[in-house]
Tab-separated table of N, CA and C in Angstrom:
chain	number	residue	atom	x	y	z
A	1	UNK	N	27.459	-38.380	-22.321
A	1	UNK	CA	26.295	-38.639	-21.494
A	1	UNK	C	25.028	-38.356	-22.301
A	2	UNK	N	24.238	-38.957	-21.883
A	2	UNK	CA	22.716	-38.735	-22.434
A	2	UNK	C	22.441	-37.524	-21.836
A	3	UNK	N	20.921	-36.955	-22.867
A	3	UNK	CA	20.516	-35.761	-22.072
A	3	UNK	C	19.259	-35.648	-20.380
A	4	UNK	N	19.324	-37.027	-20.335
A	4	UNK	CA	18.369	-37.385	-19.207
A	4	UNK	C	19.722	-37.242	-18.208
A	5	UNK	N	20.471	-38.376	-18.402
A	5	UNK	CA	21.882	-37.918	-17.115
A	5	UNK	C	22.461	-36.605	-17.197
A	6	UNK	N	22.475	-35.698	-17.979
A	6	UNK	CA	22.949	-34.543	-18.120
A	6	UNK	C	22.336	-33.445	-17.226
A	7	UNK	N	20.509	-33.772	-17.257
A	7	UNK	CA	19.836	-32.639	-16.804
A	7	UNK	C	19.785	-33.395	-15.253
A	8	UNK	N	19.695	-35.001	-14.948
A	8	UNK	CA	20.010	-34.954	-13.685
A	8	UNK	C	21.265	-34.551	-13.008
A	9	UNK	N	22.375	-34.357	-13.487
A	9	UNK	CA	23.103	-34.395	-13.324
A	9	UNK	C	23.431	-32.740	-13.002
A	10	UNK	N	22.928	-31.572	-13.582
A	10	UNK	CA	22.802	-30.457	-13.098
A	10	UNK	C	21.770	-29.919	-11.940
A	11	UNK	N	20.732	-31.002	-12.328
A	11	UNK	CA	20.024	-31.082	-11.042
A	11	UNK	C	20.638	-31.086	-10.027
A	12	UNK	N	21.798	-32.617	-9.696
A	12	UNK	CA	22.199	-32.602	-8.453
A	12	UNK	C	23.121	-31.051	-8.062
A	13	UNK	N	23.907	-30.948	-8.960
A	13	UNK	CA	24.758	-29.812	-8.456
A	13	UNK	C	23.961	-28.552	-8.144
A	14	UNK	N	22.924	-28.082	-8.999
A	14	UNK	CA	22.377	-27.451	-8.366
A	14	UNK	C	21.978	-27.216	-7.086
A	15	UNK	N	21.284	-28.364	-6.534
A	15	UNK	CA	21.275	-28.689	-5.257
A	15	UNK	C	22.122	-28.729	-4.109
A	16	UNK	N	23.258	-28.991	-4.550
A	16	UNK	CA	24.735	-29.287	-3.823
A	16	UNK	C	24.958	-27.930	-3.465
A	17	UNK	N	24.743	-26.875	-4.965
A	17	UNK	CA	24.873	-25.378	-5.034
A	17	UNK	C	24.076	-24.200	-3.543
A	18	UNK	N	22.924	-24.555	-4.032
A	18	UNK	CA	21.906	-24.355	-2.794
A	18	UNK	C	22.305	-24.508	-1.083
A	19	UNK	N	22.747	-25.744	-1.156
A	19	UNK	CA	22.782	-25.846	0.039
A	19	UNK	C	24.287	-25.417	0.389
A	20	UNK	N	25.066	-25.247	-0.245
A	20	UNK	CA	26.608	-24.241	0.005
A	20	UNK	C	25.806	-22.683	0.099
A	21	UNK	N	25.638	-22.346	-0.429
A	21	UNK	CA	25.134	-21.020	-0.563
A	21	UNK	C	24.772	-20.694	0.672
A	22	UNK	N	23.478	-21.448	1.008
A	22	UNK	CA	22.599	-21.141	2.832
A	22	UNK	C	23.472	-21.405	3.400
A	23	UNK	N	24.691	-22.287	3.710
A	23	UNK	CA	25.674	-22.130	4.477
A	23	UNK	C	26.240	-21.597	4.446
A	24	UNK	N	27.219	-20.918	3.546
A	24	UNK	CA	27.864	-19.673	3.751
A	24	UNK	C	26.559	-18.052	4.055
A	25	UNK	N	25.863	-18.262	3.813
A	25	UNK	CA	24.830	-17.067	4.552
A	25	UNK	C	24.511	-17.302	5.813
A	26	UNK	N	24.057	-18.679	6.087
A	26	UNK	CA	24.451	-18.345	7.411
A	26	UNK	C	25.770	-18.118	8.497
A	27	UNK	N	26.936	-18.556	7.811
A	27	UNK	CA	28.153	-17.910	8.654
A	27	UNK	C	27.946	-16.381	8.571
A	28	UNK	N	27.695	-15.619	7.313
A	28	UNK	CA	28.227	-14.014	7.797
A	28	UNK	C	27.109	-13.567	7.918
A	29	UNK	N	25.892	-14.385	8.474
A	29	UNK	CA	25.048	-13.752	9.269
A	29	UNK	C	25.521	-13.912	10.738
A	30	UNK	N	26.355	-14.373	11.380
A	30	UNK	CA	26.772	-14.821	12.353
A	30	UNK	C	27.998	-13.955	12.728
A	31	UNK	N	28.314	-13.362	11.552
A	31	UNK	CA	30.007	-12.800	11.417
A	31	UNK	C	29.389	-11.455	12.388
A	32	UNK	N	30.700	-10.676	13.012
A	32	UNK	CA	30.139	-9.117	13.565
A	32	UNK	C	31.527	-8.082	13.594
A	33	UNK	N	31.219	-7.709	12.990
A	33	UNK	CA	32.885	-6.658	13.230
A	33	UNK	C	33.284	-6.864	11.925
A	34	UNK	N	34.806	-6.245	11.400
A	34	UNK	CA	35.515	-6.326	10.691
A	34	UNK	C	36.669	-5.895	10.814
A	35	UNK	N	37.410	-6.959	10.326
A	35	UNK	CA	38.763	-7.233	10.417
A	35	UNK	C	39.774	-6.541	9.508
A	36	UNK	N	40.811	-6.255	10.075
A	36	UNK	CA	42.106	-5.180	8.991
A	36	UNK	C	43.137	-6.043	8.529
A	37	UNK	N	43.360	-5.835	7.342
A	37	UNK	CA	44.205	-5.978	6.721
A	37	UNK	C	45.466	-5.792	6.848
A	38	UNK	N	46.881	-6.707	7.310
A	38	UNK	CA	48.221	-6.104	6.849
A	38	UNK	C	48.784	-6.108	5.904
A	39	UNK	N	49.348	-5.685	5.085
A	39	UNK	CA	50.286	-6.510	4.147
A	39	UNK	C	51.847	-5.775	4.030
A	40	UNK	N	52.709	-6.837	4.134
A	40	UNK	CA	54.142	-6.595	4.026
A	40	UNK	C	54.804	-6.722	3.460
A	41	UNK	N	55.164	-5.734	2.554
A	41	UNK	CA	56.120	-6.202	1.421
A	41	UNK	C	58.140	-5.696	1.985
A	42	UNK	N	58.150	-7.053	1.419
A	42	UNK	CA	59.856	-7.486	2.028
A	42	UNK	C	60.468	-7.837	0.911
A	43	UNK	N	61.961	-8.343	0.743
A	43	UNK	CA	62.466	-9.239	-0.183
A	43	UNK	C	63.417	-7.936	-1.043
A	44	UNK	N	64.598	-8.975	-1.453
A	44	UNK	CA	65.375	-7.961	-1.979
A	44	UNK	C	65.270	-7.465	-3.377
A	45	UNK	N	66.089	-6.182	-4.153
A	45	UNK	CA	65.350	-5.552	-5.286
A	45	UNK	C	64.394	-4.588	-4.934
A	46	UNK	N	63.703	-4.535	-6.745
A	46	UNK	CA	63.226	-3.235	-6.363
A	46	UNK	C	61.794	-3.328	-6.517
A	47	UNK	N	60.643	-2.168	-6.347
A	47	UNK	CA	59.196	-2.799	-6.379
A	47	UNK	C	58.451	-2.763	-5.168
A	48	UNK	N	59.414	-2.860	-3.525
A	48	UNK	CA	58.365	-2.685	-2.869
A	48	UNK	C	57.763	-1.389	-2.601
A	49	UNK	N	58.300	-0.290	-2.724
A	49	UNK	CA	57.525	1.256	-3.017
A	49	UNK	C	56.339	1.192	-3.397
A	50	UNK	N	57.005	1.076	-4.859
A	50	UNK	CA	56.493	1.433	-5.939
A	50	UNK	C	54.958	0.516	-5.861
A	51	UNK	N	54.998	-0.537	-5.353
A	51	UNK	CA	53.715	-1.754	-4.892
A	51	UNK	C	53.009	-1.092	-3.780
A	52	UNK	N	53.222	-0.579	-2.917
A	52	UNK	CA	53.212	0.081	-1.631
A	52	UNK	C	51.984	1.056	-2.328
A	53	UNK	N	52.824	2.099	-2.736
A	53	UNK	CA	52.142	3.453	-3.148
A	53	UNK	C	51.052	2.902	-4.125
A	54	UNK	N	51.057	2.067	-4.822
A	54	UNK	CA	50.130	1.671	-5.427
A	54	UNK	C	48.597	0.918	-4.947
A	55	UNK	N	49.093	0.005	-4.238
A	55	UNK	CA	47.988	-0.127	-3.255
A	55	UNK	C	47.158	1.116	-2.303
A	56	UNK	N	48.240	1.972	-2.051
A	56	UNK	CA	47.653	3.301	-1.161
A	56	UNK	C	46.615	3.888	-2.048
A	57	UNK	N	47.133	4.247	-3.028
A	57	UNK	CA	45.924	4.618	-4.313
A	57	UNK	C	44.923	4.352	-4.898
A	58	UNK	N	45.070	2.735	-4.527
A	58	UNK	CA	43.918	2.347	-4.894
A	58	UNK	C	42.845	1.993	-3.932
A	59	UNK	N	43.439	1.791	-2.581
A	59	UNK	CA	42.532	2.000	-1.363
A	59	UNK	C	41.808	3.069	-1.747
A	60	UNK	N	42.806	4.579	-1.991
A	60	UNK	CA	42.152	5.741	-1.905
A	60	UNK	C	40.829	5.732	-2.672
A	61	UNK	N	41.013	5.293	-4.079
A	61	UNK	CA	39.914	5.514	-5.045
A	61	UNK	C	38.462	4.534	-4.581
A	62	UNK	N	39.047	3.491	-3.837
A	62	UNK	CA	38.052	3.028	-3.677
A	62	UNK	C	37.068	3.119	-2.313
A	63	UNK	N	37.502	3.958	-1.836
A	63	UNK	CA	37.125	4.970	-0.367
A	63	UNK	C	37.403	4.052	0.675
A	64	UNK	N	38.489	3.419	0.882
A	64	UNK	CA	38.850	2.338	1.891
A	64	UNK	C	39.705	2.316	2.968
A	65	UNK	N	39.849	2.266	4.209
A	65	UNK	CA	40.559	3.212	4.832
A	65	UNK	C	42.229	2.979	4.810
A	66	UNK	N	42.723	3.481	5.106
A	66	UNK	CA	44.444	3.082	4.620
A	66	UNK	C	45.339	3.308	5.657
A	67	UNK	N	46.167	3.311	5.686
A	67	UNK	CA	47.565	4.094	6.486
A	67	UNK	C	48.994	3.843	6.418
């Protein structure tokens, strides 16, 4: 591409960019509460502990609530 279609061409996305952006700001300006997390680890073998306790830990460190 030339550099005239190039810089229009970031132009547009830019733009495209912009206007995704204000739309997703305005959804979680709209959002209220917050939602919990499950997660279930299943399946045969070994790993789901050990995945388990690991996630618990890292909730912990990251001051997030757990159980």
């Amino acid at each position: 591409m030339v550099p005239e279609q190039d810089a229009a061409e970031d132009a547009r996305h830019t733009g495209q960019d912009g206007q995704k952006k204000a739309a997703r700001d305005r959804m979680m300006a709209e959002k209220s509460g917050e939602k919990g997390l499950i997660i279930v680890h299943t399946g045969a073998g070994k790993g789901k502990s050990s995945s388990a306790f690991g996630m618990i830990v890292r909730c912990v460190a990251h001051s997030f609530p757990c159980a």
